[in-house]
Tab-separated table of C-alpha atoms and ligand atoms in Angstrom:
chain	number	residue	atom	x	y	z
A	16	UNK	CA	99.315	107.684	92.053
A	17	UNK	CA	101.895	104.851	92.193
A	18	UNK	CA	100.170	101.534	92.849
A	19	UNK	CA	101.663	98.446	94.531
A	20	UNK	CA	100.100	95.113	95.543
A	21	UNK	CA	100.789	92.642	98.306
A	22	UNK	CA	98.945	90.003	100.313
A	23	UNK	CA	99.296	91.583	103.775
A	24	UNK	CA	100.035	95.287	104.170
A	25	UNK	CA	101.713	95.918	107.527
A	26	UNK	CA	101.607	99.392	109.078
A	27	UNK	CA	104.502	99.880	111.526
A	28	UNK	CA	108.035	98.420	111.645
A	29	UNK	CA	108.221	97.970	115.414
A	30	UNK	CA	108.707	94.486	116.843
A	31	UNK	CA	105.087	93.519	116.082
A	32	UNK	CA	105.131	94.543	112.396
A	33	UNK	CA	108.596	93.156	111.694
A	34	UNK	CA	107.940	89.829	113.447
A	35	UNK	CA	104.618	89.447	111.602
A	36	UNK	CA	106.410	90.077	108.302
A	37	UNK	CA	109.048	87.483	109.184
A	38	UNK	CA	106.550	84.790	110.247
A	39	UNK	CA	104.384	85.361	107.145
A	40	UNK	CA	107.463	85.162	104.924
A	41	UNK	CA	108.231	81.734	106.429
A	42	UNK	CA	104.690	80.712	105.378
A	43	UNK	CA	105.326	82.003	101.823
A	44	UNK	CA	103.004	85.004	102.253
A	45	UNK	CA	104.048	88.313	100.712
A	46	UNK	CA	104.061	91.483	102.839
A	47	UNK	CA	104.970	95.151	102.524
A	48	UNK	CA	105.842	97.115	105.676
A	49	UNK	CA	105.090	100.851	105.857
A	50	UNK	CA	106.875	102.842	108.610
A	51	UNK	CA	106.720	106.571	109.236
A	52	UNK	CA	110.098	106.810	111.002
A	53	UNK	CA	113.619	106.177	109.732
A	54	UNK	CA	115.278	102.778	110.173
A	55	UNK	CA	117.912	104.290	112.515
A	56	UNK	CA	115.248	105.843	114.719
A	57	UNK	CA	113.364	102.556	115.017
A	58	UNK	CA	116.528	100.598	115.860
A	59	UNK	CA	117.851	103.121	118.394
A	60	UNK	CA	114.614	103.734	120.329
A	61	UNK	CA	115.222	102.460	123.887
A	62	UNK	CA	112.373	100.369	125.220
A	63	UNK	CA	111.728	96.877	126.518
A	64	UNK	CA	114.351	94.486	127.793
A	65	UNK	CA	112.664	91.396	129.215
A	66	UNK	CA	111.646	88.514	126.955
A	67	UNK	CA	109.325	85.829	128.288
A	68	UNK	CA	110.139	82.183	127.706
A	69	UNK	CA	107.481	82.045	124.951
A	70	UNK	CA	109.067	84.975	123.074
A	71	UNK	CA	112.522	83.376	123.330
A	72	UNK	CA	111.101	80.072	122.038
A	73	UNK	CA	109.406	81.897	119.145
A	74	UNK	CA	112.647	83.685	118.185
A	75	UNK	CA	114.485	80.342	118.154
A	76	UNK	CA	111.759	78.490	116.230
A	77	UNK	CA	111.628	81.173	113.525
A	78	UNK	CA	115.398	81.013	112.970
A	79	UNK	CA	116.393	84.105	114.977
A	80	UNK	CA	117.725	82.411	118.097
A	81	UNK	CA	121.503	82.349	117.540
A	82	UNK	CA	122.549	85.840	118.693
A	83	UNK	CA	119.854	85.757	121.371
A	84	UNK	CA	121.325	82.493	122.727
A	85	UNK	CA	124.845	83.991	122.676
A	86	UNK	CA	124.169	87.493	123.980
A	87	UNK	CA	120.860	87.263	125.841
A	88	UNK	CA	121.136	87.089	129.636
A	89	UNK	CA	119.012	84.245	131.014
A	90	UNK	CA	117.556	84.990	134.443
A	91	UNK	CA	116.089	82.292	136.669
A	92	UNK	CA	114.776	84.734	139.278
A	93	UNK	CA	114.055	88.323	140.287
A	94	UNK	CA	114.441	90.270	143.534
A	95	UNK	CA	111.667	92.172	145.293
A	96	UNK	CA	113.068	94.784	147.720
A	97	UNK	CA	111.301	96.650	150.509
A	98	UNK	CA	112.119	97.759	154.086
A	99	UNK	CA	115.805	97.667	153.139
A	100	UNK	CA	115.972	93.949	152.237
A	101	UNK	CA	116.061	92.060	148.923
A	102	UNK	CA	113.988	88.883	148.605
A	103	UNK	CA	114.688	86.496	145.728
A	104	UNK	CA	111.872	84.794	143.861
A	105	UNK	CA	113.225	81.713	142.122
A	106	UNK	CA	110.960	81.726	139.093
A	107	UNK	CA	112.565	78.750	137.376
A	108	UNK	CA	112.116	76.550	140.460
A	109	UNK	CA	108.490	77.659	140.841
A	110	UNK	CA	107.465	77.168	137.193
A	111	UNK	CA	109.105	73.888	136.200
A	112	UNK	CA	112.147	75.582	134.677
A	113	UNK	CA	110.643	78.552	132.818
A	114	UNK	CA	112.878	81.654	132.754
A	115	UNK	CA	113.097	85.143	131.280
A	116	UNK	CA	115.870	86.536	129.084
A	117	UNK	CA	117.204	90.080	129.065
A	118	UNK	CA	117.768	91.024	125.407
A	119	UNK	CA	116.971	94.600	124.415
A	120	UNK	CA	114.061	95.344	122.107
A	121	UNK	CA	116.658	97.117	119.933
A	122	UNK	CA	118.419	93.794	119.454
A	123	UNK	CA	115.166	92.004	118.580
A	124	UNK	CA	114.407	94.736	116.023
A	125	UNK	CA	117.949	94.554	114.554
A	126	UNK	CA	117.633	90.772	114.116
A	127	UNK	CA	114.220	91.149	112.464
A	128	UNK	CA	115.431	93.885	110.080
A	129	UNK	CA	118.446	91.767	109.075
A	130	UNK	CA	116.131	88.801	108.391
A	131	UNK	CA	113.784	90.972	106.302
A	132	UNK	CA	116.647	92.474	104.320
A	133	UNK	CA	117.652	88.951	103.308
A	134	UNK	CA	114.241	88.539	101.568
A	135	UNK	CA	112.667	90.308	98.609
A	136	UNK	CA	109.921	91.783	100.841
A	137	UNK	CA	109.673	95.587	100.682
A	138	UNK	CA	109.919	97.942	103.662
A	139	UNK	CA	109.111	101.619	103.096
A	140	UNK	CA	110.812	103.691	105.834
A	141	UNK	CA	110.322	107.342	106.625
A	142	UNK	CA	107.004	107.802	104.808
A	143	UNK	CA	104.409	110.527	105.597
A	144	UNK	CA	100.639	110.868	105.833
A	145	UNK	CA	99.792	107.179	106.140
A	146	UNK	CA	96.055	106.449	105.773
A	147	UNK	CA	94.241	103.112	105.752
A	148	UNK	CA	91.070	102.285	103.855
A	149	UNK	CA	89.095	99.225	104.864
A	150	UNK	CA	85.827	99.493	102.920
A	151	UNK	CA	84.541	95.965	103.510
A	152	UNK	CA	84.295	96.400	107.272
A	153	UNK	CA	81.081	98.377	107.020
A	154	UNK	CA	79.547	95.774	104.730
A	155	UNK	CA	79.778	97.847	101.537
A	156	UNK	CA	82.564	96.166	99.609
A	157	UNK	CA	83.765	98.935	97.316
A	158	UNK	CA	87.256	97.672	96.527
A	159	UNK	CA	89.581	95.889	98.924
A	160	UNK	CA	91.719	97.284	101.711
A	161	UNK	CA	94.481	99.740	100.890
A	162	UNK	CA	97.145	101.819	102.577
A	163	UNK	CA	98.165	105.170	101.105
A	164	UNK	CA	101.236	107.194	101.993
A	165	UNK	CA	103.641	109.805	100.713
A	166	UNK	CA	107.204	108.770	99.903
A	167	UNK	CA	109.856	111.150	98.588
A	168	UNK	CA	107.102	113.630	97.713
A	169	UNK	CA	104.958	111.142	95.743
A	170	UNK	CA	101.587	109.808	96.862
A	171	UNK	CA	101.510	106.006	96.689
A	172	UNK	CA	98.905	103.323	97.303
A	173	UNK	CA	99.369	99.741	98.478
A	174	UNK	CA	96.465	97.394	97.738
A	175	UNK	CA	96.301	94.249	99.870
A	176	UNK	CA	94.051	91.400	101.020
A	177	UNK	CA	94.514	92.303	104.692
A	178	UNK	CA	95.897	95.219	106.722
A	179	UNK	CA	97.870	94.492	109.885
A	180	UNK	CA	97.747	97.524	112.173
A	181	UNK	CA	101.090	97.223	114.014
A	182	UNK	CA	101.544	100.987	114.318
A	183	UNK	CA	101.702	101.321	118.095
A	184	UNK	CA	99.541	103.354	120.455
A	185	UNK	CA	99.712	106.611	118.449
A	186	UNK	CA	99.196	105.043	115.008
A	187	UNK	CA	96.426	105.530	112.445
A	188	UNK	CA	94.947	102.018	112.253
A	189	UNK	CA	93.000	101.856	115.534
A	190	UNK	CA	91.457	105.347	115.083
A	191	UNK	CA	90.195	104.231	111.645
A	192	UNK	CA	87.690	101.896	113.351
A	193	UNK	CA	84.365	103.724	113.806
A	194	UNK	CA	83.359	104.214	117.475
A	195	UNK	CA	80.153	102.221	116.934
A	196	UNK	CA	82.182	99.057	116.221
A	197	UNK	CA	84.662	99.042	119.109
A	198	UNK	CA	85.051	99.665	122.846
A	199	UNK	CA	88.157	101.209	124.392
A	200	UNK	CA	89.044	100.597	128.057
A	201	UNK	CA	91.584	103.006	129.520
A	202	UNK	CA	93.221	103.869	132.807
A	203	UNK	CA	96.034	106.347	133.378
A	204	UNK	CA	98.235	106.255	136.484
A	205	UNK	CA	99.216	109.264	138.617
A	206	UNK	CA	102.926	108.647	138.029
A	207	UNK	CA	105.495	108.017	135.291
A	208	UNK	CA	108.869	106.288	134.938
A	209	UNK	CA	112.145	108.091	134.447
A	210	UNK	CA	114.412	105.587	132.681
A	211	UNK	CA	118.175	105.758	132.141
A	212	UNK	CA	120.860	103.714	130.436
A	213	UNK	CA	124.258	103.835	132.144
A	214	UNK	CA	127.696	102.595	131.150
A	215	UNK	CA	128.112	100.530	134.298
A	216	UNK	CA	128.402	96.815	134.944
A	217	UNK	CA	125.190	95.442	136.508
A	218	UNK	CA	125.669	95.234	140.296
A	219	UNK	CA	123.244	92.284	140.494
A	220	UNK	CA	122.832	89.374	138.098
A	221	UNK	CA	119.045	89.653	138.365
A	222	UNK	CA	116.462	92.460	138.274
A	223	UNK	CA	115.522	94.276	141.497
A	224	UNK	CA	112.003	95.750	141.852
A	225	UNK	CA	111.991	98.052	144.883
A	226	UNK	CA	109.316	99.872	146.864
A	227	UNK	CA	110.823	102.671	148.981
A	228	UNK	CA	109.140	105.431	150.999
A	229	UNK	CA	110.225	107.825	148.233
A	230	UNK	CA	108.645	105.667	145.518
A	231	UNK	CA	109.375	102.773	143.151
A	232	UNK	CA	112.753	102.026	141.580
A	233	UNK	CA	113.815	99.239	139.212
A	234	UNK	CA	117.281	97.896	138.578
A	235	UNK	CA	117.681	96.151	135.207
A	236	UNK	CA	120.379	95.771	132.582
A	237	UNK	CA	121.100	95.347	128.889
A	238	UNK	CA	124.489	93.640	128.832
A	239	UNK	CA	127.475	92.861	131.082
A	240	UNK	CA	128.540	96.524	130.691
A	241	UNK	CA	125.224	98.405	130.550
A	242	UNK	CA	122.780	98.974	133.422
A	243	UNK	CA	119.146	100.070	132.863
A	244	UNK	CA	117.417	101.811	135.760
A	245	UNK	CA	114.011	103.369	136.398
A	246	UNK	CA	112.523	105.738	139.004
A	247	UNK	CA	108.884	106.502	139.714
A	248	UNK	CA	108.292	110.244	139.176
A	249	UNK	CA	105.279	112.561	138.766
A	250	UNK	CA	103.626	112.278	135.306
A	251	UNK	CA	104.250	115.959	134.498
A	252	UNK	CA	107.894	115.892	135.629
A	253	UNK	CA	110.461	117.630	133.435
A	254	UNK	CA	113.548	115.616	132.462
A	255	UNK	CA	115.556	118.861	132.586
A	256	UNK	CA	114.992	118.925	136.354
A	257	UNK	CA	116.909	115.650	136.707
A	258	UNK	CA	120.674	116.194	136.706
A	259	UNK	CA	122.812	113.047	136.601
A	260	UNK	CA	123.768	113.623	140.256
A	261	UNK	CA	120.133	113.866	141.314
A	262	UNK	CA	119.284	110.672	139.402
A	263	UNK	CA	122.101	108.661	141.028
A	264	UNK	CA	121.339	109.989	144.479
A	265	UNK	CA	117.658	109.072	144.134
A	266	UNK	CA	118.408	105.649	142.622
A	267	UNK	CA	120.828	104.762	145.384
A	268	UNK	CA	118.471	105.962	148.105
A	269	UNK	CA	115.594	103.890	146.730
A	270	UNK	CA	117.568	100.766	145.797
A	271	UNK	CA	120.246	100.477	148.514
A	272	UNK	CA	119.625	97.567	150.889
A	273	UNK	CA	120.819	97.069	154.475
A	274	UNK	CA	123.489	94.568	153.329
A	275	UNK	CA	125.195	97.431	151.443
A	276	UNK	CA	124.023	96.465	147.932
A	277	UNK	CA	123.468	99.360	145.503
A	278	UNK	CA	123.826	99.864	141.747
A	279	UNK	CA	127.220	100.814	140.287
A	280	UNK	CA	127.439	104.311	138.835
A	281	UNK	CA	128.501	105.052	135.276
A	282	UNK	CA	128.059	107.625	132.529
A	283	UNK	CA	124.363	108.136	131.711
A	284	UNK	CA	123.921	107.729	127.944
A	285	UNK	CA	120.136	108.102	127.669
A	286	UNK	CA	117.335	109.423	129.882
A	287	UNK	CA	113.614	109.909	129.296
A	288	UNK	CA	110.268	110.012	131.101
A	289	UNK	CA	107.417	107.703	130.059
A	290	UNK	CA	103.818	108.105	131.250
A	291	UNK	CA	101.967	105.007	132.374
A	292	UNK	CA	98.664	103.747	131.121
A	293	UNK	CA	96.563	100.649	130.679
A	294	UNK	CA	94.537	100.441	127.472
A	295	UNK	CA	92.515	97.703	125.736
A	296	UNK	CA	90.749	97.916	122.355
A	297	UNK	CA	88.007	95.337	121.859
A	298	UNK	CA	87.708	93.873	119.268
A	299	UNK	CA	91.208	93.764	117.789
A	300	UNK	CA	89.712	93.401	114.323
A	301	UNK	CA	87.488	95.360	111.977
A	302	UNK	CA	86.746	93.449	108.765
A	303	UNK	CA	90.081	92.946	107.034
A	304	UNK	CA	91.992	95.174	109.452
A	305	UNK	CA	93.721	93.315	112.313
A	306	UNK	CA	95.340	95.215	115.206
A	307	UNK	CA	98.407	93.751	116.949
A	308	UNK	CA	100.739	94.896	119.732
A	309	UNK	CA	100.606	98.394	121.229
A	310	UNK	CA	98.086	99.451	118.541
A	311	UNK	CA	95.578	97.249	120.365
A	312	UNK	CA	96.702	97.420	123.988
A	313	UNK	CA	99.090	99.158	126.402
A	314	UNK	CA	100.168	97.768	129.747
A	315	UNK	CA	102.184	99.646	132.387
A	316	UNK	CA	105.796	98.412	132.097
A	317	UNK	CA	105.986	97.015	135.659
A	318	UNK	CA	105.068	93.499	134.517
A	319	UNK	CA	107.366	93.608	131.437
A	320	UNK	CA	104.518	92.368	129.265
A	321	UNK	CA	104.149	94.852	126.344
A	322	UNK	CA	106.599	93.399	123.847
A	323	UNK	CA	105.659	89.859	124.819
A	324	UNK	CA	101.954	90.492	124.225
A	325	UNK	CA	102.847	91.959	120.831
A	326	UNK	CA	104.776	88.778	119.958
A	327	UNK	CA	101.862	86.571	121.049
A	328	UNK	CA	99.479	88.613	118.851
A	329	UNK	CA	101.544	88.369	115.705
A	330	UNK	CA	102.274	84.691	116.186
A	331	UNK	CA	98.498	84.027	116.399
A	332	UNK	CA	97.792	86.300	113.447
A	333	UNK	CA	100.472	84.647	111.305
A	334	UNK	CA	99.011	81.199	112.034
A	335	UNK	CA	95.513	82.415	111.184
A	336	UNK	CA	96.582	84.064	107.918
A	337	UNK	CA	98.588	80.978	106.934
A	338	UNK	CA	95.498	78.815	107.489
A	339	UNK	CA	93.472	81.215	105.321
A	340	UNK	CA	95.963	81.241	102.441
A	341	UNK	CA	96.461	77.453	102.623
A	342	UNK	CA	92.848	76.423	102.364
A	343	UNK	CA	90.541	79.440	102.604
A	344	UNK	CA	89.516	78.690	106.188
A	345	UNK	CA	88.653	81.694	108.330
A	346	UNK	CA	88.104	79.991	111.743
A	347	UNK	CA	91.412	81.143	113.205
A	348	UNK	CA	91.040	84.652	111.778
A	349	UNK	CA	87.585	84.781	113.336
A	350	UNK	CA	88.979	83.662	116.718
A	351	UNK	CA	91.999	86.038	116.599
A	352	UNK	CA	90.442	88.944	118.457
A	353	UNK	CA	88.630	87.063	121.244
A	354	UNK	CA	91.773	85.060	122.070
A	355	UNK	CA	93.953	88.161	122.048
A	356	UNK	CA	91.587	90.205	124.188
A	357	UNK	CA	91.495	87.402	126.791
A	358	UNK	CA	95.301	87.195	126.897
A	359	UNK	CA	95.493	90.983	127.101
A	360	UNK	CA	93.201	91.177	130.141
A	361	UNK	CA	95.302	88.562	131.950
A	362	UNK	CA	98.404	90.671	131.277
A	363	UNK	CA	96.502	93.823	132.334
A	364	UNK	CA	95.531	92.245	135.614
A	365	UNK	CA	99.124	91.192	136.375
A	366	UNK	CA	100.662	94.513	135.281
A	367	UNK	CA	98.100	96.489	137.311
A	368	UNK	CA	98.793	94.293	140.373
A	369	UNK	CA	102.581	94.679	140.109
A	370	UNK	CA	102.174	98.430	139.549
A	371	UNK	CA	99.854	99.027	142.487
A	372	UNK	CA	101.931	96.835	144.813
A	373	UNK	CA	105.214	98.609	144.032
A	374	UNK	CA	104.413	102.311	143.484
A	375	UNK	CA	103.948	104.961	146.134
A	376	UNK	CA	100.463	106.438	145.718
A	377	UNK	CA	100.351	110.198	145.238
A	378	UNK	CA	97.927	110.534	148.132
A	379	UNK	CA	100.685	109.261	150.469
A	380	UNK	CA	97.920	107.759	152.590
A	381	UNK	CA	99.727	105.817	155.374
A	382	UNK	CA	97.011	103.145	155.279
A	383	UNK	CA	97.774	102.408	151.609
A	384	UNK	CA	101.511	102.253	152.280
A	385	UNK	CA	101.167	99.797	155.188
A	386	UNK	CA	98.766	97.654	153.144
A	387	UNK	CA	101.327	97.575	150.296
A	388	UNK	CA	104.026	96.438	152.714
A	389	UNK	CA	101.695	93.707	153.998
A	390	UNK	CA	101.103	92.598	150.398
A	391	UNK	CA	104.881	92.392	149.901
A	392	UNK	CA	105.392	90.581	153.242
A	393	UNK	CA	102.818	88.018	152.136
A	394	UNK	CA	104.324	87.708	148.668
A	395	UNK	CA	107.843	86.857	149.854
A	396	UNK	CA	106.728	84.523	152.646
A	397	UNK	CA	104.163	82.436	150.743
A	398	UNK	CA	105.133	79.766	148.219
A	399	UNK	CA	101.663	80.141	146.667
A	400	UNK	CA	102.004	83.908	146.243
A	401	UNK	CA	105.539	83.607	144.814
A	402	UNK	CA	104.356	80.910	142.389
A	403	UNK	CA	101.543	83.175	141.226
A	404	UNK	CA	103.993	86.004	140.525
A	405	UNK	CA	106.484	83.647	138.870
A	406	UNK	CA	104.037	81.987	136.482
A	407	UNK	CA	102.650	85.345	135.367
A	408	UNK	CA	106.089	86.931	135.022
A	409	UNK	CA	107.650	84.167	132.909
A	410	UNK	CA	104.421	84.105	130.858
A	411	UNK	CA	102.202	81.432	129.436
A	412	UNK	CA	103.096	79.555	126.234
A	413	UNK	CA	101.877	81.119	122.985
A	414	UNK	CA	98.310	80.008	122.195
B	22	LIG	P1	105.888	99.985	118.627
B	22	LIG	O1	107.182	99.494	119.106
B	22	LIG	O2	105.357	101.277	119.163
B	22	LIG	O3	105.986	100.061	117.047
B	22	LIG	C1	105.012	100.708	116.262
B	22	LIG	C2	105.675	101.219	115.014
B	22	LIG	O4	104.704	101.881	114.201
B	22	LIG	C3	105.248	103.104	113.735
B	22	LIG	N1	104.136	104.008	113.406
B	22	LIG	C4	103.687	104.197	112.149
B	22	LIG	N2	104.086	103.688	110.980
B	22	LIG	C5	103.429	104.092	109.874
B	22	LIG	N3	102.393	104.981	109.900
B	22	LIG	C6	101.968	105.511	111.061
B	22	LIG	N4	100.954	106.392	111.066
B	22	LIG	C7	102.624	105.114	112.261
B	22	LIG	N5	102.453	105.434	113.563
B	22	LIG	C8	103.388	104.756	114.234
B	22	LIG	C9	106.135	103.581	114.870
B	22	LIG	O5	107.112	104.509	114.434
B	22	LIG	C10	106.740	102.263	115.323
B	22	LIG	O6	107.931	101.946	114.628
B	22	LIG	O7	104.735	98.913	118.855
B	22	LIG	P2	104.789	97.287	118.767
B	22	LIG	O8	105.525	96.843	117.543
B	22	LIG	O9	103.410	96.845	119.013
B	22	LIG	O10	105.723	96.859	119.989
B	22	LIG	C11	105.302	97.076	121.311
B	22	LIG	C12	106.506	97.335	122.216
B	22	LIG	O11	107.306	98.350	121.646
B	22	LIG	C13	106.072	97.765	123.625
B	22	LIG	O12	104.959	97.023	124.052
B	22	LIG	C14	107.202	97.557	124.647
B	22	LIG	O13	108.305	98.383	124.358
B	22	LIG	C15	106.689	97.850	126.060
B	22	LIG	N6	107.734	97.765	127.085
B	22	LIG	C16	108.134	96.545	127.578
B	22	LIG	N7	107.605	95.398	127.095
B	22	LIG	C17	108.064	94.190	127.527
B	22	LIG	O14	107.544	93.168	127.078
B	22	LIG	N8	109.083	94.072	128.450
B	22	LIG	C18	109.672	95.184	128.974
B	22	LIG	O15	110.607	95.049	129.747
B	22	LIG	C19	109.168	96.484	128.591
B	22	LIG	N9	109.710	97.606	129.079
B	22	LIG	C20	108.324	98.932	127.566
B	22	LIG	C21	109.310	98.818	128.586
B	22	LIG	C22	107.981	100.197	127.051
B	22	LIG	C23	108.602	101.318	127.563
B	22	LIG	N10	108.250	102.555	126.973
B	22	LIG	C24	109.207	103.531	126.557
B	22	LIG	C25	106.915	102.762	126.461
B	22	LIG	C26	109.910	99.945	129.108
B	22	LIG	C27	109.533	101.191	128.622
B	22	LIG	C28	110.181	102.393	129.262
B	23	LIG	C1	113.841	96.938	131.216
B	23	LIG	O1	114.917	96.318	131.367
B	23	LIG	O2	113.758	97.888	130.424
B	23	LIG	C2	112.654	96.570	132.002
B	23	LIG	C3	112.718	95.471	132.852
B	23	LIG	C4	111.589	95.117	133.590
B	23	LIG	C5	110.427	95.849	133.471
B	23	LIG	C6	110.357	96.932	132.610
B	23	LIG	C7	111.484	97.299	131.874
B	23	LIG	O3	109.340	95.514	134.208
């Protein structure tokens, strides 16, 4: 078997794995990234779009802020729509100037790949049968951690001091932790999101989250020429049942407001259905294996927190590993999981609240619907309630 060595072996080249590799490189720590998909697939996958202030600051501080500053769309507020009216929440005014930036996850990943390619750090794309071994965790130190995988038909092994499990919700790192040493908390929701990308100029400069009798809809964007839109749909819905005409008709019905506002139509270039879940793994560490990002937690997308939580995890992990390699101290590594789990639960609470306030429940119980409308009435008429939404939405500084 081919053998390779590094300091930190990173499983997964999503935003978490790539950002961790970049931050560790800036600290002079060597990494190898192992990814089971191709580079094109990882770059093209359509996902998140909203970066919190803390994520934008991190990108700038780690030298990746130039294109983001040029092409990212800074938003000071968002709209909440219900009963045919849009209500603006001025997040910047309510949070002392904190904002969000629309910059696709694809763009973040492209910037991170370009930065990695400018270093000597290895990335193995398109590998198969990835397995992690973390013998110390059980207390019987028989060799250090390792990651094995098949590349171009050959079995290879990467030996490392630490494994960073950045392999998303369906990866191999989290399942490698024995049930006796972890607790999983999970909740699935009785609906999903149908998301589309359309070649159409955004009809609003800011996002619109809408609750309509027919269900939730979200208006977002990627650039001055690309609109991103979502519809609540049943979790077992079939994308084949959604013609472009049906999608536009449903989007316009759910988003149109009494003042005549509605999204502009354009050619649909991508459509997919994503189920919704909340998930927390506690702890986020097992011996020398550290979980980060979606490998450790999933939030429903309504709060736009997933990518931002992943960035907060890897920033904390990079600081902790740097402290370890600088002077052998393990305090920050030991605190990594508890801090991350606390931040995760705060994001879970906010994402769950946004989700339950804005989605039509499957039971269609009129009591629930009226209570939701009262929640929204309160939200848009109370400075305190708007401030609470704003400070959660723009996010807390990395810590
Ligand atoms: P990722 O992006 O899933 O990356 C994990 C990587 O690991 C690879 N992998 C493996 N590699 C090697 N061996 C294995 N056995 C492997 N198994 C998997 C995968 O191929 C992949 O490349 O996780 P990461 O890096 O933790 O990043 C998390 C974010 O991707 C995710 O939280 C966000 O996309 C969530 N999300 C949003 N987050 C936000 O902060 N703001 C948003 O506006 C937002 N909108 C969204 C979203 C997610 C969505 N979907 C599709 C789930 C909107 C949607 C529709
Ligand atoms: C997106 O633009 O993809 C997006 C925006 C806000 C969300 C989720 C997704 O809450």
